Tab-separated table of C-alpha atoms in Angstrom:
chain	number	residue	atom	x	y	z
A	1	MET	CA	16.463	9.657	-52.917
A	2	ALA	CA	13.862	8.127	-50.225
A	3	LEU	CA	14.720	10.999	-47.840
A	4	SER	CA	13.955	13.698	-50.202
A	5	LEU	CA	10.767	12.290	-51.342
A	6	ALA	CA	9.239	11.475	-48.001
A	7	PRO	CA	8.171	15.086	-46.986
A	8	ARG	CA	6.229	15.408	-50.307
A	9	LEU	CA	4.384	11.932	-50.205
A	10	ALA	CA	1.310	13.292	-48.075
A	11	TYR	CA	1.019	16.288	-50.405
A	12	PHE	CA	1.043	13.709	-53.380
A	13	ALA	CA	-1.538	11.651	-51.872
A	14	GLY	CA	-3.646	14.743	-51.169
A	15	VAL	CA	-3.782	15.765	-54.633
A	16	ALA	CA	-4.477	12.319	-56.155
A	17	ARG	CA	-7.291	11.900	-53.679
A	18	THR	CA	-9.018	15.371	-54.515
A	19	GLU	CA	-7.862	15.558	-58.130
A	20	HIS	CA	-7.603	19.230	-57.654
A	21	VAL	CA	-4.583	21.272	-56.623
A	22	THR	CA	-6.635	24.098	-55.039
A	23	ARG	CA	-8.875	21.782	-53.037
A	24	ALA	CA	-5.741	19.630	-51.870
A	25	ALA	CA	-3.855	22.763	-50.542
A	26	GLN	CA	-6.962	23.905	-48.640
A	27	GLU	CA	-7.278	20.277	-46.960
A	28	LEU	CA	-3.569	20.236	-46.335
A	29	ASN	CA	-3.397	23.782	-45.167
A	30	VAL	CA	-0.549	24.691	-47.252
A	31	PRO	CA	-0.314	27.477	-50.043
A	32	GLN	CA	-1.312	26.249	-53.446
A	33	SER	CA	1.854	27.422	-54.888
A	34	THR	CA	3.683	25.385	-52.392
A	35	LEU	CA	1.801	22.455	-53.460
A	36	SER	CA	2.280	23.004	-57.096
A	37	ARG	CA	5.950	23.350	-56.795
A	38	ALA	CA	6.327	20.046	-54.577
A	39	MET	CA	4.378	18.052	-57.197
A	40	ALA	CA	6.558	19.390	-59.886
A	41	ARG	CA	9.531	18.828	-58.008
A	42	LEU	CA	8.413	15.174	-57.098
A	43	GLU	CA	7.770	14.405	-60.937
A	44	ARG	CA	11.270	15.723	-61.741
A	45	ASP	CA	12.943	13.750	-59.074
A	46	LEU	CA	11.133	10.561	-60.223
A	47	GLY	CA	11.487	11.310	-63.809
A	48	VAL	CA	8.069	10.486	-64.779
A	49	GLU	CA	4.794	12.421	-64.964
A	50	LEU	CA	2.160	11.564	-61.999
A	51	PHE	CA	-0.474	13.794	-63.313
A	52	ALA	CA	-2.323	14.689	-66.416
A	53	ARG	CA	-3.418	18.279	-66.270
A	54	HIS	CA	-6.951	19.408	-67.198
A	55	GLY	CA	-7.115	23.182	-66.287
A	56	ARG	CA	-7.720	23.548	-62.592
A	57	THR	CA	-8.067	19.540	-62.207
A	58	VAL	CA	-5.727	16.822	-62.483
A	59	SER	CA	-5.857	13.011	-62.777
A	60	LEU	CA	-3.322	10.233	-62.273
A	61	THR	CA	-1.406	8.715	-64.962
A	62	THR	CA	-0.539	4.974	-65.142
A	63	ALA	CA	2.759	5.999	-63.268
A	64	GLY	CA	0.755	7.844	-60.817
A	65	ARG	CA	-1.569	5.295	-59.959
A	66	THR	CA	1.273	2.749	-59.454
A	67	PHE	CA	3.038	5.145	-57.160
A	68	LEU	CA	-0.093	5.955	-55.154
A	69	ALA	CA	-0.697	2.426	-54.239
A	70	SER	CA	2.738	2.183	-52.674
A	71	VAL	CA	2.428	5.695	-51.108
A	72	GLU	CA	-0.892	5.006	-49.341
A	73	ARG	CA	0.784	1.758	-47.786
A	74	ALA	CA	3.590	3.698	-46.578
A	75	LEU	CA	1.460	6.523	-45.154
A	76	ALA	CA	-0.679	4.064	-43.422
A	77	GLU	CA	2.338	2.245	-41.885
A	78	VAL	CA	3.537	5.598	-40.660
A	79	GLU	CA	0.163	6.489	-39.122
A	80	ARG	CA	-0.025	2.952	-37.426
A	81	ALA	CA	3.452	3.450	-36.033
A	82	ALA	CA	2.417	6.900	-34.831
A	83	GLU	CA	-0.590	5.546	-32.908
A	84	GLU	CA	1.267	2.755	-31.556
A	85	VAL	CA	3.822	4.929	-29.997
A	86	ARG	CA	1.045	7.377	-28.740
A	87	ALA	CA	-0.768	4.402	-27.238
A	88	ASP	CA	2.372	3.159	-25.407
A	89	ALA	CA	3.083	6.773	-24.035
A	90	ASP	CA	-0.539	7.037	-22.635
A	91	PRO	CA	-0.535	7.462	-18.976
A	92	ALA	CA	-3.305	5.286	-18.306
A	93	THR	CA	-3.003	2.418	-20.789
A	94	GLY	CA	0.659	2.693	-22.026
A	95	LYS	CA	3.230	-0.071	-22.046
A	96	VAL	CA	6.388	-0.671	-20.072
A	97	ALA	CA	9.162	-3.011	-21.275
A	98	PHE	CA	10.428	-4.739	-18.268
A	99	GLY	CA	13.196	-7.167	-17.898
A	100	PHE	CA	13.960	-9.374	-14.884
A	101	LEU	CA	16.131	-12.131	-13.662
A	102	HIS	CA	14.837	-15.785	-14.212
A	103	THR	CA	14.891	-16.268	-10.326
A	104	MET	CA	12.522	-13.208	-9.849
A	105	GLY	CA	9.891	-14.602	-12.205
A	106	ALA	CA	7.882	-17.106	-10.003
A	107	GLU	CA	7.088	-14.659	-7.091
A	108	THR	CA	8.658	-11.321	-6.953
A	109	VAL	CA	7.756	-9.903	-10.399
A	110	PRO	CA	4.080	-11.249	-10.203
A	111	GLY	CA	3.786	-9.539	-6.824
A	112	LEU	CA	5.161	-6.355	-8.072
A	113	LEU	CA	2.995	-6.216	-10.951
A	114	HIS	CA	-0.048	-6.990	-8.916
A	115	ALA	CA	0.632	-4.198	-6.574
A	116	PHE	CA	1.438	-1.709	-9.231
A	117	ARG	CA	-1.751	-2.301	-11.171
A	118	ALA	CA	-3.949	-1.817	-8.191
A	119	ASP	CA	-3.479	1.797	-9.017
A	120	HIS	CA	-2.740	1.570	-12.889
A	121	PRO	CA	-5.078	-1.328	-13.952
A	122	ARG	CA	-4.845	-0.658	-17.563
A	123	VAL	CA	-0.909	-0.307	-18.132
A	124	ARG	CA	0.314	-3.095	-20.237
A	125	PHE	CA	3.736	-4.968	-19.841
A	126	SER	CA	6.006	-6.427	-22.276
A	127	LEU	CA	7.933	-8.907	-19.970
A	128	VAL	CA	11.485	-10.278	-20.614
A	129	GLN	CA	13.289	-12.909	-18.451
A	130	ASN	CA	16.872	-13.143	-18.947
A	131	TYR	CA	20.384	-12.937	-17.440
A	132	GLY	CA	21.762	-9.699	-16.337
A	133	GLU	CA	24.255	-8.835	-19.062
A	134	ALA	CA	21.719	-9.721	-21.682
A	135	MET	CA	19.085	-7.405	-20.076
A	136	LEU	CA	21.637	-4.589	-20.000
A	137	GLU	CA	22.316	-4.964	-23.622
A	138	ARG	CA	18.664	-4.868	-24.227
A	139	LEU	CA	18.497	-1.519	-22.477
A	140	ARG	CA	21.040	-0.206	-24.520
A	141	ALA	CA	19.412	-1.362	-27.508
A	142	GLY	CA	16.257	0.464	-26.725
A	143	GLU	CA	14.241	-2.713	-26.151
A	144	LEU	CA	13.768	-2.496	-22.455
A	145	ASP	CA	12.885	0.394	-20.231
A	146	LEU	CA	13.648	-0.848	-16.951
A	147	CYS	CA	15.176	-4.065	-15.567
A	148	LEU	CA	15.696	-5.721	-12.250
A	149	THR	CA	19.256	-7.079	-12.123
A	150	SER	CA	22.032	-8.514	-10.064
A	151	PRO	CA	24.777	-7.335	-9.266
A	152	VAL	CA	23.612	-3.508	-9.546
A	153	PRO	CA	25.499	-2.404	-12.559
A	154	ASP	CA	27.930	0.522	-12.563
A	155	ALA	CA	28.391	1.948	-16.145
A	156	PRO	CA	28.363	5.394	-17.339
A	157	ASP	CA	25.751	4.935	-19.608
A	158	LEU	CA	23.051	3.555	-17.313
A	159	VAL	CA	21.443	4.668	-14.210
A	160	ALA	CA	21.033	2.087	-11.317
A	161	ARG	CA	19.615	2.089	-7.981
A	162	ARG	CA	19.895	-0.492	-5.417
A	163	LEU	CA	16.369	-1.918	-4.118
A	164	ASP	CA	17.288	-4.869	-1.951
A	165	GLU	CA	19.324	-7.667	-1.093
A	166	GLN	CA	18.888	-11.524	-1.120
A	167	LYS	CA	20.707	-14.001	1.160
A	168	LEU	CA	22.394	-16.840	-0.793
A	169	ARG	CA	22.523	-20.431	0.700
A	170	LEU	CA	24.766	-23.318	0.139
A	171	VAL	CA	22.711	-26.018	-1.285
A	172	VAL	CA	23.987	-29.533	-0.743
A	173	PRO	CA	22.360	-32.975	-1.416
A	174	ALA	CA	20.246	-34.325	1.393
A	175	ASP	CA	22.585	-37.344	1.833
A	176	HIS	CA	25.838	-34.867	1.824
A	177	ARG	CA	28.244	-34.940	4.665
A	178	LEU	CA	27.247	-31.334	5.521
A	179	ALA	CA	23.485	-31.876	5.349
A	180	ALA	CA	23.185	-32.368	9.076
A	181	ARG	CA	24.528	-28.800	9.492
A	182	ARG	CA	22.436	-25.565	9.658
A	183	ARG	CA	25.285	-22.970	9.175
A	184	ILE	CA	28.680	-23.175	7.497
A	185	ARG	CA	31.619	-21.133	6.603
A	186	LEU	CA	32.101	-21.151	2.866
A	187	ALA	CA	35.821	-22.197	3.261
A	188	GLU	CA	34.560	-25.461	4.638
A	189	ALA	CA	33.244	-26.383	1.064
A	190	ALA	CA	36.506	-25.693	-0.578
A	191	GLU	CA	37.036	-29.158	-1.554
A	192	GLU	CA	33.509	-29.576	-2.919
A	193	THR	CA	32.513	-29.738	-6.628
A	194	PHE	CA	30.228	-26.870	-7.635
A	195	VAL	CA	27.467	-26.595	-9.998
A	196	THR	CA	26.972	-22.791	-11.131
A	197	LEU	CA	25.440	-20.647	-13.698
A	198	GLU	CA	27.314	-19.959	-16.824
A	199	PRO	CA	29.857	-17.246	-17.189
A	200	GLY	CA	28.187	-13.869	-17.731
A	201	TYR	CA	25.509	-14.373	-15.171
A	202	GLY	CA	25.461	-12.259	-12.321
A	203	LEU	CA	25.006	-14.966	-9.790
A	204	ARG	CA	28.080	-16.718	-11.244
A	205	ARG	CA	30.241	-13.603	-10.780
A	206	ILE	CA	28.942	-13.358	-7.188
A	207	THR	CA	29.581	-17.223	-6.682
A	208	ASP	CA	33.233	-16.895	-7.923
A	209	ASP	CA	33.763	-13.674	-5.689
A	210	LEU	CA	32.465	-15.421	-2.540
A	211	CYS	CA	34.554	-18.374	-3.070
A	212	ARG	CA	37.495	-16.176	-3.768
A	213	ARG	CA	37.011	-14.181	-0.498
A	214	ALA	CA	36.657	-17.544	1.393
A	215	GLY	CA	40.156	-18.633	-0.110
A	216	PHE	CA	39.433	-20.830	-2.841
A	217	ARG	CA	38.421	-21.312	-6.365
A	218	PRO	CA	35.422	-23.407	-7.057
A	219	ARG	CA	35.902	-26.703	-8.876
A	220	VAL	CA	32.892	-26.489	-11.363
A	221	ALA	CA	31.515	-29.865	-12.690
A	222	PHE	CA	28.380	-28.199	-14.407
A	223	GLU	CA	27.210	-25.062	-15.612
A	224	GLY	CA	23.542	-24.058	-16.338
A	225	GLU	CA	21.277	-21.326	-17.219
A	226	GLU	CA	18.620	-21.305	-14.453
A	227	ALA	CA	18.767	-21.790	-10.657
A	228	GLU	CA	16.258	-24.346	-10.373
A	229	THR	CA	18.061	-26.578	-12.819
A	230	LEU	CA	21.172	-26.234	-10.446
A	231	ARG	CA	18.915	-27.368	-7.617
A	232	GLY	CA	18.206	-30.442	-9.444
A	233	LEU	CA	21.716	-31.153	-10.170
A	234	VAL	CA	22.366	-30.769	-6.307
A	235	ALA	CA	19.536	-33.014	-5.591
A	236	ALA	CA	21.040	-35.674	-8.008
A	237	GLY	CA	24.318	-35.580	-6.097
A	238	LEU	CA	26.329	-33.853	-8.859
A	239	GLY	CA	27.563	-30.896	-6.473
A	240	VAL	CA	26.788	-28.140	-4.477
A	241	ALA	CA	25.679	-24.580	-5.310
A	242	LEU	CA	25.347	-21.066	-3.942
A	243	LEU	CA	21.716	-20.167	-4.775
A	244	PRO	CA	18.913	-17.680	-3.538
A	245	PRO	CA	15.925	-19.355	-1.592
A	246	PRO	CA	13.780	-21.229	-3.810
A	247	THR	CA	10.002	-20.325	-4.133
A	248	VAL	CA	8.940	-23.726	-2.700
A	249	PRO	CA	10.991	-26.236	-0.827
A	250	ARG	CA	12.850	-28.732	-3.136
A	251	PRO	CA	13.116	-32.286	-2.087
A	252	GLY	CA	16.439	-33.903	-2.093
A	253	VAL	CA	18.473	-30.884	-1.111
A	254	VAL	CA	19.438	-29.136	2.305
A	255	GLU	CA	20.044	-25.320	2.283
A	256	LEU	CA	22.794	-24.112	4.680
A	257	THR	CA	23.084	-20.631	6.030
A	258	VAL	CA	26.533	-19.061	5.081
A	259	THR	CA	28.191	-17.340	7.890
A	260	ALA	CA	31.275	-16.153	6.193
A	261	PRO	CA	31.805	-14.323	4.019
A	262	ARG	CA	28.553	-12.565	4.055
A	263	ALA	CA	26.626	-14.165	1.388
A	264	VAL	CA	24.084	-11.963	-0.421
A	265	ARG	CA	23.290	-10.607	-3.649
A	266	GLU	CA	22.131	-7.029	-4.167
A	267	ILE	CA	18.976	-6.543	-6.329
A	268	GLY	CA	18.745	-3.060	-8.400
A	269	VAL	CA	16.813	-1.468	-11.010
A	270	ALA	CA	18.611	-0.074	-14.082
A	271	TRP	CA	17.593	2.154	-17.021
A	272	LEU	CA	19.501	3.891	-19.725
A	273	ALA	CA	20.883	7.454	-18.745
A	274	GLY	CA	19.424	10.417	-20.602
A	275	ARG	CA	16.584	8.642	-22.076
A	276	PRO	CA	13.220	10.350	-21.132
A	277	ASP	CA	10.365	8.341	-19.714
A	278	THR	CA	6.921	8.001	-21.079
A	279	PRO	CA	4.294	8.586	-18.124
A	280	PRO	CA	3.664	4.567	-17.753
A	281	VAL	CA	7.503	4.116	-17.418
A	282	ALA	CA	7.901	6.914	-15.084
A	283	ALA	CA	5.085	5.715	-12.975
A	284	PHE	CA	6.510	2.157	-12.438
A	285	LYS	CA	9.954	3.401	-11.954
A	286	LYS	CA	8.658	5.636	-8.984
A	287	PHE	CA	6.775	2.444	-7.744
A	288	LEU	CA	9.795	0.225	-7.851
A	289	LEU	CA	11.927	2.744	-6.198
A	290	SER	CA	9.264	3.070	-3.447
A	291	ARG	CA	9.802	-0.554	-2.614
A	292	ARG	CA	13.639	-0.100	-1.505
A	293	GLY	CA	14.263	-2.568	1.211
A	294	ASN	CA	11.001	-4.359	0.720
A	295	LEU	CA	11.188	-5.692	-2.762
A	296	LEU	CA	11.492	-9.464	-1.955
A	297	PRO	CA	8.591	-11.459	-0.665
């Protein structure tokens, strides 16, 4: 019944406010006959009389006053929602829901937002840090407009563009047998114990793939959810890890350049295919694409 009632709620509120069908029709810009029929049908559908008729004027019955209170709340909520979506789409002050990897939160994303807001100072952002698969699901659910992720997704319902790549290093404890080295082939770490991100994280898939290409399957002792936590585990001597460079140097570890296989992760931006962009989202998307090859600090 709610769907059949909804179109007539504003008419009902207008008649209740003016207590006069003719004046309400003028204010609502509809024919009086249309309004009268709508009110009669509303009462018929509800099975109660909402108005007491007094010639050209009307007054609310007890049932009408009860119904009006809920109708006014519902209409106010619809108006609030309309104002919110209009505000979010405003070119100057609208909102962008933007997701990114945890490893990009300390430096990369703040730098991007600072640069973008130089030309769009009042655009608002709703920021979400998460691992790649979780962000893609939020894209699909309509909770995010754009996300920076790795690997760059390849899915028919998404559009993705490669923006940059980031070298990965083999991180070892400072007192490790390999700590005196500057470069290493990943195959030389085949007997090491690894600490990695949990399955489902993009960096975990990249780690597993690089080890496979180096001819071994990593022996995983610990799994975590955040790269700097893994660095702490490495510093404590609990294993080695393939990680992107830290924002600031971490004591207790040494970071080795991997010479083979080529150890990088691609960073890309993704969005839902076929979904129209609001002006602020379109502006930020254009900005991100303009940073190809120059995304990372």
